[in-house]
C-alpha cells in the first residue's frame, strides 16, 4: 500500500467519471437520487442529484448504515469532493478537524436541523458532540457558497448541515451492540411510537453509550448520548415538530508531536502515566513544584456536555404561501486542554494575580502545582422566521434570523492529591476553587461575551423558458454585535497586552451578502450551473483578550492602562462556481470549477513576542480549483462512487507579525491545503450479503505559513462487510457487520490545525516554532450486531 501511487487512484477516478458518458441514456428526467438504492440511485448513499445552482454534495442513509456507528459527521463526509478531514482516532469519539476548499472548520457554518452549532465565540466545530448516526438521514455540504437562509456570521467558506430522520410511522424498537479493538464498546437503543391519535403524533427517543481506549498512551473516551424527536400535524395546514439532543462526554487528549519528538521518541509517544507529586511543605522555605515535562494523562482531558433543542411550526396559509418559525436553544459546558498548572503564592502584582498559601505551610513563598484549565459555558437561544411565496413563475423565500448567545469563559484552579485525583474534574464547583487573598476565586481568565447575531434575507427563484432556465437572485444582510467584558484576571500582565483590570469593548460587524445563481437544463438529463456568492466571517471573541497596555500597579490595583483597538478585521470572500451535472437511470455525475477571492483572511500563527497563538489577518488569498464526483450503478450487485479535487490556495502578501518581524508569505500556499485529493468507493449487495470498500487519497500539503515544512500524502482504505439474517420471532432483519478502518495499517500524520492554528518555522534566527502533528490512527476493527423488534 505504501507503493500505491496517487496516479493509480486518479486512474480509477477517471474511469468512474468516464463511465457515465459512455453509458448515458436519454430516458430519465433529472431529479434527486434516492439514497436508499431504488431506481435512480447508486446504492452507495454518497451522491445525490442536486437541483441547486451551486456546488453541493450530500451523504444519505445508505452509506451511514455501513460505517462504524460512532463515526462523527466529519468521517461521514470525508470522501466528498473538496472535503479534507482528519479524525483523531478511528472511532470518532475524540473529535477531528476539517477543511473544505482550504476553509477551516471555523470558517464553515455548521447546523443541525437548521440550528447553528459552531462555537458562538470562535466558531470552532466539535463533531463528536452531535447526533448518533442511526438518527441521521442526510449530511450535506455546500462547498464555498454559504446558503442565503443560513444562520451564520462566521461562514466565509460554505456550510455543512446535518438533518435528523423523522420518527417512523409504525411502532418499533431498534437495538445494536458494537465491540472491537481498544476495548471499544457501544450500546444503542431507539424506540419509535408510530402514529398516535387523530393528529398522527409520532415520536422517537434513543440512547447510546460508547467507550474506547486511546490507540496510543493511557486513557480513553466515555460518551452518553440521547436523541429525541416528535412530530404532529393537527390539520392539513399546520405541521409542528421538535427535537432534543443531549451529549455528555469525557475523553483523554491524544498527544500531538513535532517531527523532532517523533524522531526521538517514536509515533506512540504520549502523556506520562506518572502522577505528579506535591513536595512535603516546609514553613519558611521557598519550594518549587515543577510541571512534568510530559504532563499527566489524567490531567489532559476534555469533559463537555451539551443540549440542543430545535423546533418548527409551519403553517400553510394557502396553496401559494407558507410561513414558519424555527426556534432553538443550545447549552454547552465544559473544559479541555492540559490541566496541570503551576501557581505562585503571594505575588506583588495586582490583587487578581495573587494567591493564598496553597500548601498549608503558613508562608506564601512557594510555587505549587494545581489542576485547572479554561472553562466555557454557553446559553444560546435563537429563532428563524421564514416565508415562502409562489407567484407566477417566481418562488420567493424571505426570512429573519436572530440569536443572543451568552458565552462565559473562566479559568479556575483546584487542588489535586498525590494519587492523581483533582477535587473537581469538571471545574464546576466554586466551593473548591483556589482563592486569592481577598477571598475571591483565582481566575486565569474571566470573560463574558454577549454575541447578538441577525440576518435579514430574501431570495427569488425564477423559472424561465418552460423551466429550462432557473435564475436565482438573493441577498442577506448579516450582523453580529459583540459585547465583550474582561473581568480582571491573571491571564496576562505583559505591558503590551494585559488582562488584570476590568474593561469592556463593543464591536459590530455587518455585511450585505448578495448571491446570483443560474441553472440551465441542456436536456432531461444534463444541466449546467453558475453561482457567485459573497460570504463573511466576523473575528472571534479571542481577538478582544489582553487589550490593556501600560499602566502602574499601586496597592494591588492597576491604574493608567490604555485600551487598544482589536487588530483583527472581518474576513470576506467571493465564491464563484461553474458546473455541469448529469443523471441517468444508473449514473450521476457532477463537476465544477471554482475560484474564491479572500480579503483579510483570518488565520492563526505563533507570535514570538508573546509566545501565544493569535489571530492575524493574513491579507488577500486566492483559491481556485476543480471538484468532480460521480456515481455509477454497475449492475444489480455493484455500485461505484468517485471524487476528485484540485485546489490551489495562494497568499498574496507577506505577513507582518510585528514592527520588526515580517514573514515571507507572498506567493506561498495556505497550510493544510493539499492540491490533490481523490476517493473511490465500491459497494456490493447480493442477497443477505453486503460490503463497502473506500479509498481516500490526501495529497501532500504544507505545515507552515512560509511553506518550510511539508506533510506527506497518504491513502487510507476502510472496509465494511456484513450479513442480514432472516427475521425470526421477535427479531426483524437482524444483521452483523464488520468494520475495519485503515485496512492496510499505513503510517501517516496531519498538521495540528483543526481551527486554523498555523505555526511558523523560521529556518534562520529567532521566532520560530515547530508545528505539531496528529498521528494517524492504526488499523481498527469492530463488529456490530443490530436488529429491529
Tab-separated table of C-alpha atoms in Angstrom, residues 210-590:
chain	number	residue	atom	x	y	z
A	210	UNK	CA	-19.861	4.332	23.903
A	211	UNK	CA	-16.398	3.785	25.373
A	212	UNK	CA	-12.969	3.151	23.858
A	213	UNK	CA	-9.304	3.344	24.797
A	214	UNK	CA	-6.838	5.641	23.086
A	215	UNK	CA	-4.760	3.955	20.394
A	216	UNK	CA	-1.585	5.357	21.987
A	217	UNK	CA	-0.948	6.166	25.617
A	218	UNK	CA	-3.223	5.729	28.619
A	219	UNK	CA	-6.814	6.946	28.782
A	220	UNK	CA	-9.901	6.746	26.615
A	221	UNK	CA	-13.310	8.172	25.781
A	222	UNK	CA	-16.661	7.760	27.525
A	223	UNK	CA	-19.799	9.161	25.862
A	224	UNK	CA	-23.507	9.115	26.755
A	225	UNK	CA	-25.937	10.426	24.165
A	226	UNK	CA	-29.706	10.929	23.885
A	227	UNK	CA	-31.735	11.949	20.817
A	228	UNK	CA	-35.470	12.702	20.847
A	229	UNK	CA	-37.907	13.951	18.201
A	230	UNK	CA	-41.656	14.453	17.902
A	231	UNK	CA	-43.906	15.441	15.002
A	232	UNK	CA	-47.624	16.220	14.849
A	233	UNK	CA	-49.956	17.524	12.180
A	234	UNK	CA	-53.069	18.970	13.878
A	235	UNK	CA	-54.530	19.858	10.472
A	236	UNK	CA	-53.627	19.661	6.814
A	237	UNK	CA	-52.312	23.248	7.023
A	238	UNK	CA	-50.292	23.043	10.249
A	239	UNK	CA	-47.182	20.999	10.986
A	240	UNK	CA	-45.292	21.010	14.316
A	241	UNK	CA	-42.019	19.301	15.165
A	242	UNK	CA	-39.351	19.396	17.851
A	243	UNK	CA	-36.104	17.604	18.611
A	244	UNK	CA	-33.654	17.469	21.504
A	245	UNK	CA	-30.184	16.048	21.819
A	246	UNK	CA	-28.079	15.595	24.924
A	247	UNK	CA	-24.421	14.669	24.934
A	248	UNK	CA	-22.175	14.002	27.936
A	249	UNK	CA	-18.608	13.017	27.176
A	250	UNK	CA	-15.196	12.856	28.772
A	251	UNK	CA	-12.132	11.837	26.825
A	252	UNK	CA	-8.399	11.972	27.375
A	253	UNK	CA	-6.491	14.014	24.849
A	254	UNK	CA	-4.267	12.347	22.284
A	255	UNK	CA	-0.842	13.970	22.325
A	256	UNK	CA	0.361	15.784	19.230
A	257	UNK	CA	4.050	15.543	18.369
A	258	UNK	CA	6.621	17.592	16.494
A	259	UNK	CA	8.883	15.948	13.930
A	260	UNK	CA	11.892	16.054	16.322
A	261	UNK	CA	9.777	14.356	19.012
A	262	UNK	CA	8.692	11.646	16.565
A	263	UNK	CA	12.307	11.076	15.556
A	264	UNK	CA	13.453	10.848	19.191
A	265	UNK	CA	10.580	9.037	20.923
A	266	UNK	CA	8.558	7.380	18.174
A	267	UNK	CA	4.981	7.799	16.967
A	268	UNK	CA	3.401	6.230	20.079
A	269	UNK	CA	4.868	8.799	22.466
A	270	UNK	CA	2.095	10.229	24.656
A	271	UNK	CA	1.387	11.823	28.024
A	272	UNK	CA	3.063	10.370	31.097
A	273	UNK	CA	1.336	7.913	33.444
A	274	UNK	CA	3.430	9.111	36.414
A	275	UNK	CA	1.329	11.044	38.938
A	276	UNK	CA	2.783	14.490	39.713
A	277	UNK	CA	3.739	14.667	43.377
A	278	UNK	CA	3.478	17.553	45.800
A	279	UNK	CA	6.501	18.347	47.911
A	280	UNK	CA	6.349	17.983	51.676
A	281	UNK	CA	5.571	21.542	52.759
A	282	UNK	CA	8.271	23.277	54.817
A	283	UNK	CA	7.436	26.552	56.543
A	284	UNK	CA	9.698	29.487	55.720
A	285	UNK	CA	11.327	27.769	52.745
A	286	UNK	CA	10.676	28.725	49.111
A	287	UNK	CA	9.697	25.493	47.345
A	288	UNK	CA	9.034	24.870	43.649
A	289	UNK	CA	6.940	22.027	42.281
A	290	UNK	CA	7.992	21.596	38.651
A	291	UNK	CA	5.485	20.970	35.847
A	292	UNK	CA	6.148	17.454	34.454
A	293	UNK	CA	7.788	17.662	31.046
A	294	UNK	CA	5.431	15.063	29.583
A	295	UNK	CA	2.338	16.063	31.541
A	296	UNK	CA	-0.021	13.518	33.087
A	297	UNK	CA	-2.677	11.713	31.068
A	298	UNK	CA	-5.438	12.123	33.688
A	299	UNK	CA	-4.855	15.872	33.590
A	300	UNK	CA	-5.162	16.084	29.798
A	301	UNK	CA	-8.887	15.626	29.346
A	302	UNK	CA	-11.823	17.175	27.523
A	303	UNK	CA	-15.050	16.930	29.551
A	304	UNK	CA	-18.054	18.503	27.845
A	305	UNK	CA	-21.841	18.294	27.990
A	306	UNK	CA	-24.324	19.978	25.704
A	307	UNK	CA	-28.021	20.190	24.903
A	308	UNK	CA	-29.646	21.291	21.652
A	309	UNK	CA	-33.375	21.893	21.309
A	310	UNK	CA	-34.789	22.629	17.848
A	311	UNK	CA	-38.391	23.072	16.782
A	312	UNK	CA	-40.521	24.121	13.855
A	313	UNK	CA	-44.054	25.421	13.377
A	314	UNK	CA	-45.066	25.529	9.721
A	315	UNK	CA	-48.399	26.948	8.558
A	316	UNK	CA	-49.796	26.768	5.051
A	317	UNK	CA	-51.772	29.985	4.581
A	318	UNK	CA	-52.916	28.994	1.092
A	319	UNK	CA	-51.607	26.998	-1.824
A	320	UNK	CA	-49.013	29.667	-2.612
A	321	UNK	CA	-47.979	30.963	0.815
A	322	UNK	CA	-46.166	29.122	3.609
A	323	UNK	CA	-44.867	30.673	6.840
A	324	UNK	CA	-42.770	29.062	9.571
A	325	UNK	CA	-40.977	29.774	12.833
A	326	UNK	CA	-37.945	27.711	13.902
A	327	UNK	CA	-36.799	28.455	17.482
A	328	UNK	CA	-33.778	26.712	19.018
A	329	UNK	CA	-31.684	26.703	22.169
A	330	UNK	CA	-28.117	25.482	22.673
A	331	UNK	CA	-26.456	24.946	26.039
A	332	UNK	CA	-22.882	23.847	26.460
A	333	UNK	CA	-20.497	23.474	29.395
A	334	UNK	CA	-17.024	22.047	29.503
A	335	UNK	CA	-13.293	22.433	29.596
A	336	UNK	CA	-10.288	20.998	27.830
A	337	UNK	CA	-6.563	21.122	27.141
A	338	UNK	CA	-3.846	20.402	29.680
A	339	UNK	CA	-4.906	20.775	33.307
A	340	UNK	CA	-1.524	20.805	35.130
A	341	UNK	CA	-0.814	24.388	36.182
A	342	UNK	CA	1.959	25.924	38.274
A	343	UNK	CA	0.737	28.675	40.613
A	344	UNK	CA	2.836	31.184	42.553
A	345	UNK	CA	1.743	32.010	46.091
A	346	UNK	CA	1.655	35.602	47.233
A	347	UNK	CA	2.734	37.944	44.481
A	348	UNK	CA	3.404	41.654	44.078
A	349	UNK	CA	1.186	42.409	41.098
A	350	UNK	CA	-2.480	43.264	41.022
A	351	UNK	CA	-4.795	41.570	43.504
A	352	UNK	CA	-6.214	39.260	40.830
A	353	UNK	CA	-2.782	37.685	40.236
A	354	UNK	CA	-2.084	36.911	43.917
A	355	UNK	CA	-2.812	33.662	45.728
A	356	UNK	CA	-3.203	32.493	49.302
A	357	UNK	CA	-0.973	29.906	50.937
A	358	UNK	CA	-1.716	26.827	48.788
A	359	UNK	CA	0.215	24.040	50.513
A	360	UNK	CA	-0.666	24.939	54.099
A	361	UNK	CA	2.875	25.610	55.344
A	362	UNK	CA	1.990	29.054	56.663
A	363	UNK	CA	4.028	31.039	54.119
A	364	UNK	CA	3.415	32.442	50.629
A	365	UNK	CA	6.828	31.677	49.175
A	366	UNK	CA	6.080	28.605	47.073
A	367	UNK	CA	5.259	27.560	43.535
A	368	UNK	CA	2.633	24.819	43.743
A	369	UNK	CA	1.036	22.564	41.137
A	370	UNK	CA	-2.737	22.724	40.719
A	371	UNK	CA	-5.448	21.391	38.401
A	372	UNK	CA	-7.204	23.838	36.088
A	373	UNK	CA	-7.955	24.915	32.542
A	374	UNK	CA	-10.252	27.147	30.553
A	375	UNK	CA	-13.968	26.633	31.206
A	376	UNK	CA	-16.692	27.635	28.752
A	377	UNK	CA	-20.436	27.873	29.433
A	378	UNK	CA	-22.795	28.943	26.649
A	379	UNK	CA	-26.507	29.770	26.646
A	380	UNK	CA	-27.653	30.372	23.092
A	381	UNK	CA	-31.327	30.957	22.207
A	382	UNK	CA	-32.328	31.878	18.668
A	383	UNK	CA	-35.120	31.772	16.103
A	384	UNK	CA	-35.564	31.919	12.339
A	385	UNK	CA	-38.773	33.163	10.710
A	386	UNK	CA	-39.374	32.117	7.109
A	387	UNK	CA	-41.863	32.961	4.365
A	388	UNK	CA	-42.214	31.044	1.107
A	389	UNK	CA	-44.435	32.594	-1.553
A	390	UNK	CA	-45.136	31.496	-5.118
A	391	UNK	CA	-46.498	33.863	-7.731
A	392	UNK	CA	-46.490	33.112	-11.457
A	393	UNK	CA	-43.008	31.824	-12.265
A	394	UNK	CA	-41.438	33.211	-9.078
A	395	UNK	CA	-40.727	31.419	-5.815
A	396	UNK	CA	-39.786	33.968	-3.168
A	397	UNK	CA	-38.095	32.964	0.072
A	398	UNK	CA	-37.610	35.583	2.762
A	399	UNK	CA	-36.806	35.457	6.430
A	400	UNK	CA	-35.208	36.857	9.543
A	401	UNK	CA	-32.783	35.140	11.919
A	402	UNK	CA	-31.966	36.354	15.423
A	403	UNK	CA	-29.965	34.897	18.309
A	404	UNK	CA	-28.386	36.124	21.521
A	405	UNK	CA	-25.536	33.962	22.784
A	406	UNK	CA	-24.020	34.470	26.225
A	407	UNK	CA	-20.549	32.994	26.366
A	408	UNK	CA	-18.953	32.769	29.837
A	409	UNK	CA	-15.266	31.804	29.827
A	410	UNK	CA	-13.288	31.385	33.045
A	411	UNK	CA	-10.072	29.768	34.273
A	412	UNK	CA	-10.447	28.455	37.838
A	413	UNK	CA	-7.884	26.296	39.637
A	414	UNK	CA	-8.413	23.490	42.186
A	415	UNK	CA	-6.181	21.216	44.236
A	416	UNK	CA	-5.232	17.617	43.461
A	417	UNK	CA	-3.769	14.864	45.611
A	418	UNK	CA	-0.726	12.626	45.198
A	419	UNK	CA	-2.919	9.852	43.779
A	420	UNK	CA	-3.771	11.976	40.760
A	421	UNK	CA	-7.316	12.921	41.796
A	422	UNK	CA	-8.465	16.505	41.407
A	423	UNK	CA	-11.015	17.965	43.821
A	424	UNK	CA	-13.303	18.938	40.890
A	425	UNK	CA	-12.735	17.326	37.470
A	426	UNK	CA	-15.349	19.402	35.642
A	427	UNK	CA	-14.336	22.677	37.341
A	428	UNK	CA	-17.989	23.388	38.085
A	429	UNK	CA	-17.923	23.673	41.903
A	430	UNK	CA	-16.885	27.191	43.064
A	431	UNK	CA	-16.719	25.988	46.688
A	432	UNK	CA	-13.382	24.240	45.995
A	433	UNK	CA	-11.798	26.857	43.708
A	434	UNK	CA	-8.428	28.131	44.915
A	435	UNK	CA	-8.653	31.663	46.258
A	436	UNK	CA	-6.883	34.972	46.191
A	437	UNK	CA	-6.025	36.777	49.455
A	438	UNK	CA	-9.260	38.783	49.146
A	439	UNK	CA	-11.293	35.552	49.362
A	440	UNK	CA	-12.419	35.530	45.714
A	441	UNK	CA	-11.675	32.701	43.286
A	442	UNK	CA	-8.431	32.930	41.342
A	443	UNK	CA	-9.138	33.101	37.591
A	444	UNK	CA	-6.622	32.647	34.788
A	445	UNK	CA	-9.219	34.218	32.505
A	446	UNK	CA	-12.626	35.741	33.206
A	447	UNK	CA	-14.708	36.884	30.234
A	448	UNK	CA	-18.319	37.368	29.332
A	449	UNK	CA	-19.221	37.755	25.669
A	450	UNK	CA	-22.724	38.543	24.513
A	451	UNK	CA	-22.974	37.949	20.774
A	452	UNK	CA	-26.150	39.100	19.063
A	453	UNK	CA	-26.480	37.726	15.549
A	454	UNK	CA	-29.025	38.887	12.968
A	455	UNK	CA	-29.751	38.220	9.307
A	456	UNK	CA	-32.472	39.533	7.033
A	457	UNK	CA	-32.621	37.732	3.714
A	458	UNK	CA	-34.674	37.421	0.533
A	459	UNK	CA	-34.228	35.196	-2.499
A	460	UNK	CA	-36.239	34.957	-5.708
A	461	UNK	CA	-36.086	31.802	-7.803
A	462	UNK	CA	-37.417	32.466	-11.305
A	463	UNK	CA	-38.373	29.698	-13.740
A	464	UNK	CA	-37.940	30.706	-17.400
A	465	UNK	CA	-38.089	29.087	-20.860
A	466	UNK	CA	-40.603	26.416	-19.817
A	467	UNK	CA	-38.497	25.554	-16.767
A	468	UNK	CA	-35.328	25.021	-18.771
A	469	UNK	CA	-33.700	28.059	-17.157
A	470	UNK	CA	-33.673	28.792	-13.445
A	471	UNK	CA	-32.471	32.185	-12.246
A	472	UNK	CA	-31.848	32.699	-8.531
A	473	UNK	CA	-31.222	36.196	-7.168
A	474	UNK	CA	-30.893	36.939	-3.490
A	475	UNK	CA	-29.083	38.584	-0.676
A	476	UNK	CA	-28.833	38.734	3.085
A	477	UNK	CA	-27.708	41.416	5.448
A	478	UNK	CA	-25.874	39.738	8.320
A	479	UNK	CA	-24.731	41.422	11.512
A	480	UNK	CA	-23.070	40.353	14.729
A	481	UNK	CA	-22.744	42.664	17.726
A	482	UNK	CA	-20.010	41.642	20.161
A	483	UNK	CA	-20.210	42.899	23.749
A	484	UNK	CA	-17.046	41.655	25.452
A	485	UNK	CA	-16.345	42.192	29.159
A	486	UNK	CA	-12.991	41.310	30.667
A	487	UNK	CA	-13.231	40.958	34.425
A	488	UNK	CA	-9.804	41.488	35.977
A	489	UNK	CA	-7.927	38.179	35.859
A	490	UNK	CA	-4.423	36.728	35.855
A	491	UNK	CA	-4.161	35.693	32.211
A	492	UNK	CA	-1.583	38.279	31.225
A	493	UNK	CA	0.332	41.092	32.886
A	494	UNK	CA	2.525	41.955	29.909
A	495	UNK	CA	2.940	45.657	29.294
A	496	UNK	CA	1.953	45.130	25.647
A	497	UNK	CA	-1.212	43.198	26.443
A	498	UNK	CA	-2.666	42.670	29.905
A	499	UNK	CA	-5.920	41.458	31.482
A	500	UNK	CA	-5.516	42.310	35.180
A	501	UNK	CA	-8.127	45.106	35.224
A	502	UNK	CA	-11.739	45.320	34.120
A	503	UNK	CA	-12.584	46.591	30.666
A	504	UNK	CA	-15.448	46.344	28.202
A	505	UNK	CA	-15.368	46.614	24.436
A	506	UNK	CA	-18.216	46.573	21.922
A	507	UNK	CA	-17.856	45.984	18.214
A	508	UNK	CA	-20.358	45.442	15.440
A	509	UNK	CA	-19.614	43.638	12.171
A	510	UNK	CA	-22.104	43.801	9.330
A	511	UNK	CA	-22.108	42.939	5.641
A	512	UNK	CA	-24.633	42.743	2.824
A	513	UNK	CA	-24.045	39.462	1.014
A	514	UNK	CA	-25.556	39.179	-2.483
A	515	UNK	CA	-25.768	35.974	-4.496
A	516	UNK	CA	-26.635	35.062	-8.064
A	517	UNK	CA	-27.284	31.564	-9.372
A	518	UNK	CA	-28.179	30.279	-12.841
A	519	UNK	CA	-29.097	26.737	-13.822
A	520	UNK	CA	-29.822	25.675	-17.413
A	521	UNK	CA	-31.200	22.269	-18.373
A	522	UNK	CA	-29.457	21.170	-21.571
A	523	UNK	CA	-31.939	18.294	-21.854
A	524	UNK	CA	-33.815	15.983	-19.489
A	525	UNK	CA	-30.551	14.555	-18.161
A	526	UNK	CA	-27.948	17.287	-18.314
A	527	UNK	CA	-27.661	20.743	-16.816
A	528	UNK	CA	-25.121	23.483	-16.242
A	529	UNK	CA	-24.973	25.965	-13.371
A	530	UNK	CA	-23.186	29.145	-12.358
A	531	UNK	CA	-23.088	30.782	-8.950
A	532	UNK	CA	-21.437	33.799	-7.373
A	533	UNK	CA	-21.847	34.386	-3.631
A	534	UNK	CA	-20.413	36.811	-1.095
A	535	UNK	CA	-19.559	35.439	2.368
A	536	UNK	CA	-18.083	36.883	5.527
A	537	UNK	CA	-16.691	35.873	8.905
A	538	UNK	CA	-16.544	38.150	11.942
A	539	UNK	CA	-13.479	37.966	14.213
A	540	UNK	CA	-13.763	35.582	17.145
A	541	UNK	CA	-14.063	36.899	20.672
A	542	UNK	CA	-10.453	35.864	21.385
A	543	UNK	CA	-9.486	38.954	19.399
A	544	UNK	CA	-10.669	41.041	22.373
A	545	UNK	CA	-8.407	39.465	25.014
A	546	UNK	CA	-5.469	41.268	26.668
A	547	UNK	CA	-6.207	44.667	25.143
A	548	UNK	CA	-4.866	46.760	28.041
A	549	UNK	CA	-1.453	48.360	27.664
A	550	UNK	CA	0.914	50.021	30.133
A	551	UNK	CA	-0.307	51.293	33.496
A	552	UNK	CA	1.117	51.053	37.019
A	553	UNK	CA	0.162	48.862	39.994
A	554	UNK	CA	-0.435	50.612	43.314
A	555	UNK	CA	-1.668	48.678	46.352
A	556	UNK	CA	-2.694	45.782	44.100
A	557	UNK	CA	-4.729	47.917	41.695
A	558	UNK	CA	-3.828	48.683	38.067
A	559	UNK	CA	-4.238	52.325	37.045
A	560	UNK	CA	-3.332	54.356	33.983
A	561	UNK	CA	-3.613	51.488	31.463
A	562	UNK	CA	-4.894	52.292	27.979
A	563	UNK	CA	-7.306	50.201	25.920
A	564	UNK	CA	-6.113	49.457	22.409
A	565	UNK	CA	-8.323	48.503	19.472
A	566	UNK	CA	-8.553	44.872	18.323
A	567	UNK	CA	-6.138	44.230	15.461
A	568	UNK	CA	-8.270	41.704	13.548
A	569	UNK	CA	-10.886	42.777	10.994
A	570	UNK	CA	-13.689	40.711	9.498
A	571	UNK	CA	-12.854	38.317	6.695
A	572	UNK	CA	-14.783	38.380	3.404
A	573	UNK	CA	-14.804	36.077	0.419
A	574	UNK	CA	-16.327	35.983	-3.056
A	575	UNK	CA	-17.008	32.466	-4.325
A	576	UNK	CA	-17.724	31.603	-7.982
A	577	UNK	CA	-18.675	28.185	-9.362
A	578	UNK	CA	-19.254	26.991	-12.919
A	579	UNK	CA	-20.500	23.440	-13.099
A	580	UNK	CA	-22.106	20.570	-15.019
A	581	UNK	CA	-24.424	17.795	-13.843
A	582	UNK	CA	-25.801	14.684	-15.499
A	583	UNK	CA	-28.140	11.914	-14.368
A	584	UNK	CA	-29.420	8.739	-15.954
A	585	UNK	CA	-31.197	5.741	-14.501
A	586	UNK	CA	-27.929	4.348	-13.152
A	587	UNK	CA	-25.486	7.256	-13.316
A	588	UNK	CA	-24.941	10.588	-11.630
A	589	UNK	CA	-22.103	12.999	-12.376
A	590	UNK	CA	-21.367	16.471	-11.046
